[in-house]
Every structure is written in C-alpha cells, then in structure tokens.
Amino acid sequence: MATTVRRSTLTLPAAPLGPENPLPALRAPRELHVLDEAESTAVPPAMARRIAYGHLRTLLPVPRLDGYTRERTPTALDTVVIENDRLRATVLPGLGGRLYSLHHKPTGRELLHVNPVLQFADFGLAGAWFSGGVEWNPGATGHTTMTCAPLHAARVPAPDGGEMLRLWEWERLRDLPYQVDLWLPDGSDFLYAGIRVRNPHHRTVPLYWWSNTAVPQTPGTRVVAPAGHAWHFGSDRTLHRVPVPEEPTASEHPADWFYDLADGTRPWIAALGADGRGLVQTSTDTLRGRKLFVWGQGRGGRRWQRWLAGDTGTGGYLEIQAGLAPTQLEHLPLAAGADVSWLEAYGPLDAAPDAGAGDIEARLEAALPRERVRAAYEAWLPAADAEPKDVLASGSGWGALEVLRGHHDLPGTPFAPDTMDERQKPWLELLLAGVFPKAPGDDAVPGPALVSPEWRELLETAGTYDGNEWYLDHHLGLAQWDAGDRAQAVRSWERSAARTRSWLPLHCLAAADRADGNHARAAERYLDAVRVQAEGTSRDSVRAALAREAVPALLAAGRPADAAAVLADLPAAVLARGRFRLLHAQVLCAQCDIAGARAVFDTGFTVDDLREGEDSLHLTWRSVTGGAEPLPEAYDFRMAP
C-alpha cells in the first residue's frame, strides 16, 4: 500500500486535564535531576559547564497544570495515523504530538509501551504528564511543558514524494519554535522523524531536547547501546561514570544510565526482549546522547507504574531515550539566529537473545545502514521548509503573537494570525497600541503572563487605562522576577498592592518571602491574600490554589491554628480532594492531634497530583506513627532507599 497520513480517533478511559492553576508559577519546578557536585565523580570540564548553564528560575510564562483527577471516562481522542504496508504509527496531536503506538504489521508486534488509559500525574515541568509511547521533549531538564499541549499538525510532501505529518509549536519556556516531521518511506520498517529547533531571537538561548521512548519491560528485557561505560544518576543525585552493568533493568530503585558514547560512534539504543526481538532507535550524529531509565524492582517503583497505568494490570515499562547532550543535566547554547536539526529512526530489530552490542549494531546496519539515515536527513532538509497546505489540527496562538512581535520568518512552520484567541488578545493590544489591557474583574481568573526580555521592554514603556496601573505593575514584577531581578520585582508588587485591593500582588509578595526564607512575613502575606480573595471572588480554583500554598507556608512559620482556619474556610468539594486531606493531616500533626491525623489516613485518601519524588506522604505517616509502623502500600511511592 502507498504511505498514507489520515485523521482518526482513539477512545480511551481518560481523566480530564482540568483547569490551569491560576497562580503565576514563581518557583522553578522541583526537578529531580539536580546534581550534588560534591559527592559526584569529577565530570569533564565541558560537561560541567553545560550542567551549570541554563537552569530555570521560574516556570513563567507557563501555568501549572494540577486540576486533573483520577476519575476516568471513555473519551474520543483525535489522532493522526501514518501507515505503509509495514508499519502503522498513531500520533496524538492534541497531547504534545505523542507517538502513541508503533505497530509492526508483518509480525503483529507493538514496538512501544501503549498505555491503556490517559491518566495524568505530576511528572512534568508544568505538572500534568502521562506515560507511554514516544514523547518529544524541548525546553528544559524534565518532561516538557508541551506534553499535554495541542500542536499544529498538517500534511506536507515527504522527501520521497509521499506524504508526511508535520507537527509544530512555539515552546514558551525558551521562546523557541520547533517542528517534528514524521514519515514512512514506501516499504520501510522504520519510521523517520526529522526534527528542527530554531532560535529567531537576537540573543543566545539555552537549548534542550530529549526524545523519550517507553517500551515494555518483560522478564529478560535487555537494553543495549554502543558504550562500555555510562554516567549513573540515582536518588542520591550524584553522577558517577561506571561500567555499564550486566542487568541495569534489575535495579531496585529508579535510576538513569547515560551511555558514554565515544566520538564517531554510530548513535543508537535498543530494547530487546528475552527472545532477542524489540525496538531500536538510531539517529544522525547530532543527537548523540543515549539513556536508559528504569523504575526499579522496589515497591515504590512498581506502585508508580500501576498508578500511571490506572491500575489496569498492564506490565511494566522502561524508557530508552536520545538527546542533544550526553546527559539530561545539561543545556546547550543555541546562538542568535541559529537552528539545529537531525533525523531519528524507529523500527523493529531481531537479534540472538545473547547478542552483544557489536552483533546488534551489525543487524541494525543490515536493516538500516548509517549512510541511509544520513542520506534521508539530507533529503529531508529542503522538505523541512515546505509550507503546510492541509491542516489537520491546530495548536496555540502564542507562536502567531511572537511572529507578529518579532517579524520572524519561519519557513515551514506558519503561525497564522487567526490562531490567536482571547488568551493572546490583551498582549496583542499592548503590542499594537502600547497600552496595557484592563485588569480582570474580581470574579475572573487572571490572564496569562509574558516575561521575555522583549515583552518586559514593552511593559516598561506601556501606557495604562485609568486605575489600571496596579495590574501593569503586577505583570512587570513577574517579568522582573523571571529575569532574576528579585528586588525590583518586589518593589513593583509593593506598588501594585498599594494601588489596589487585589490578592494578585499579595500572593506574589508572599511567594517571594517564602522563596527568600522569610517564613514569618510570608505567612502574614499569604493570610492577607486569602482574606482579600475571599472578599472579592467566589472561584473555587483560586481559593484552592491559594490555600495549597498558604497552608504549608503557615506551618513553616509555626502557625497551625491559622493553617487550620484557612482549610476550614474552603468548600467541602475542595476539602474532599486528596491533596487537601493530606494537608489536613499535616495540620493535625502540627496541632499534636495525632489521633485525628491517623484517622485521616485510616479513612483513606488519594493525592491525585502527587509529585514525582515527593516525600510528603511517608514523612507525614512517620509523624503520625513515630516511625513505629511501616508505610501502607497504598501510600508508598518512595523512589529512594
């Protein structure tokens, strides 16, 4: 059959993503890949420089996604299917362009770990994330903020004259447009992915990319890459160069192995079952990093895998990954006006059950020669600029706004003005009229923020509507805070708070105090924000988000009675959520009501948005029991010894 690209749908038990968190994300997400340099093996100087470069100060301008639950209902998801006579690839354009399935038709084998549910968990930089398939990760260390975002998608001509699926969007953490072109040459057993990231700005920008592939982990699964050593990163947050272990998949606890590929080595990684059959991923040399992630055989790792699969009884999985840098702790500089591109290939591989790396690479070379991958990349480069004609799905309007502001010319990835909506409208007014838009009403959720140097300059010179100066100061403070100019940001928020009776600048001042370790003043300001918000709006999403930040801040300041009062004022539906049940138990512990806290655990609760690596459950349980009782399995998500 000729290669086709077509729309389709996939029905899965799916949890709703829920509303965005209305509070600006002033703190960088808690990232597990933070290096303890003192305890690590001495890393090469170039790697050390890349590890020290490009860290996020905040999540701005991206909002947190923590409004999901674990209540799933059958939901029809839009898909795009790419198919030839050998492979069928299913893509989710509305969820980061995730490659959901890669089915090898001659053998009837599914090459990826296919999640039978769509269940979000707090693993992403922005919060919500789901497991399975191949995830495209631009932005910064961690799971991309784009993982649950809709992408633009269209058919374009493939290099061989057939059809190709183009996915593209504007990644907002780094302000970089990117594209992923997927196609299947006629008769090919390999899916090709041509990927390009561009920097249209007049400044150097940190660059990050990893393609993460989830594959089934069954007894005897082996992961092989062309390296004898790897950089091991575990729960102790240390990096050590070690010999590649015989059975890394047998690790008890979650761990990363970043394979140390020698210069000139063909980059590839394979996950093969006990029968020697599985999936191989290879690329052009630009994508040099390769990694294995395992959940481990411990109770916490097994619990997380069941959690991510909705307790459906599916088997475990592991991830084989490929990135631009040797490890995920590193960022690369992308110069002003520059771009970076490469080609990846995914397909089946059969080898002897005990085949070594040399034999497996020989099988790969026979199935897909290295020169053919390079030639496919060279053939794709001109096609990367082809203008999409047949739109299959739409992403956000942020790219259109940025193209209009910067007068960017981005062949192949058009960001049409008609993709802008109400979210971009206030910023369009600032851009075109030089006037900052009116503040939302008391009962409205605040609109999105923009914080790049270019938008900060526009904010600094903007006019305002009468009585709207406070809202301009609030947003100017956000841009200053994101740039690391914290003292100036606090001054902007103080001006804003003096001009209005709004919880917005009060929240920012409280969060700034907490970040600076001023727990007493943070507690007072959180209480002020909660009181003012209660006077002006009845939106449960705002009340819940403020309480979620205020209660831990009040406990840190030694004010459990005030924390209890904040919880008591929440609607019953909010208090019933697992996150607030856990906060209630923590408040009871702080008030020395151990029996009450124990009753919360005995009744049972589920923290829908439990964070990867979060230790609040077992630490609270230790406070309740004095360490005398083991943590019940239902609450055991521990990822460290």
GROMACS .gro file of N, CA and C in nm, residues 34 38 107 136 138 163 258 272 374 386 403 428 443 468 474 518 540 542 552 558 569 625:
model
   66
   34VAL      N    1   1.892   1.732   3.973
   34VAL     CA    2   1.978   1.837   4.029
   34VAL      C    3   2.099   1.768   4.090
   38ALA      N    4   2.943   1.783   4.502
   38ALA     CA    5   3.045   1.744   4.599
   38ALA      C    6   3.061   1.593   4.608
  107THR      N    7   0.467  -0.879   1.168
  107THR     CA    8   0.478  -0.967   1.284
  107THR      C    9   0.366  -0.948   1.385
  136TRP      N   10   0.823   1.390   2.275
  136TRP     CA   11   0.919   1.486   2.223
  136TRP      C   12   0.940   1.594   2.329
  138PRO      N   13   1.125   1.927   2.417
  138PRO     CA   14   1.203   2.050   2.410
  138PRO      C   15   1.188   2.129   2.540
  163GLU      N   16   0.357   1.129   0.152
  163GLU     CA   17   0.300   1.222   0.249
  163GLU      C   18   0.377   1.216   0.380
  258PHE      N   19   2.322   0.719   3.158
  258PHE     CA   20   2.352   0.796   3.038
  258PHE      C   21   2.475   0.733   2.973
  272LEU      N   22   1.546  -0.504   2.382
  272LEU     CA   23   1.516  -0.634   2.324
  272LEU      C   24   1.463  -0.727   2.432
  374ARG      N   25   2.184   0.912   0.708
  374ARG     CA   26   2.241   1.042   0.672
  374ARG      C   27   2.181   1.095   0.543
  386ALA      N   28   0.902   2.323   0.344
  386ALA     CA   29   0.779   2.319   0.264
  386ALA      C   30   0.661   2.372   0.346
  403VAL      N   31   0.554   3.578   1.633
  403VAL     CA   32   0.593   3.609   1.496
  403VAL      C   33   0.556   3.753   1.462
  428LEU      N   34  -0.180   4.138   2.245
  428LEU     CA   35  -0.185   4.198   2.112
  428LEU      C   36  -0.216   4.347   2.124
  443ASP      N   37  -1.416   3.849   3.995
  443ASP     CA   38  -1.455   3.708   3.988
  443ASP      C   39  -1.386   3.636   3.872
  468ASN      N   40  -0.562   5.138   3.621
  468ASN     CA   41  -0.509   5.006   3.586
  468ASN      C   42  -0.358   4.994   3.611
  474HIS      N   43   0.192   4.463   3.847
  474HIS     CA   44   0.191   4.320   3.878
  474HIS      C   45   0.264   4.241   3.769
  518ASN      N   46   1.188   3.395   5.440
  518ASN     CA   47   1.127   3.482   5.540
  518ASN      C   48   0.989   3.426   5.574
  540ASP      N   49  -1.370   2.874   4.317
  540ASP     CA   50  -1.306   2.769   4.396
  540ASP      C   51  -1.163   2.742   4.350
  542VAL      N   52  -0.933   2.950   4.248
  542VAL     CA   53  -0.841   3.045   4.310
  542VAL      C   54  -0.828   3.016   4.459
  552PRO      N   55   0.108   2.520   5.379
  552PRO     CA   56   0.247   2.484   5.411
  552PRO      C   57   0.329   2.604   5.460
  558GLY      N   58   0.515   2.813   6.193
  558GLY     CA   59   0.469   2.773   6.326
  558GLY      C   60   0.331   2.824   6.361
  569ASP      N   61  -1.217   2.714   5.583
  569ASP     CA   62  -1.296   2.808   5.504
  569ASP      C   63  -1.315   2.762   5.359
  625THR      N   64   0.289   0.804   6.318
  625THR     CA   65   0.317   0.677   6.386
  625THR      C   66   0.446   0.680   6.466
   0.00000   0.00000   0.00000
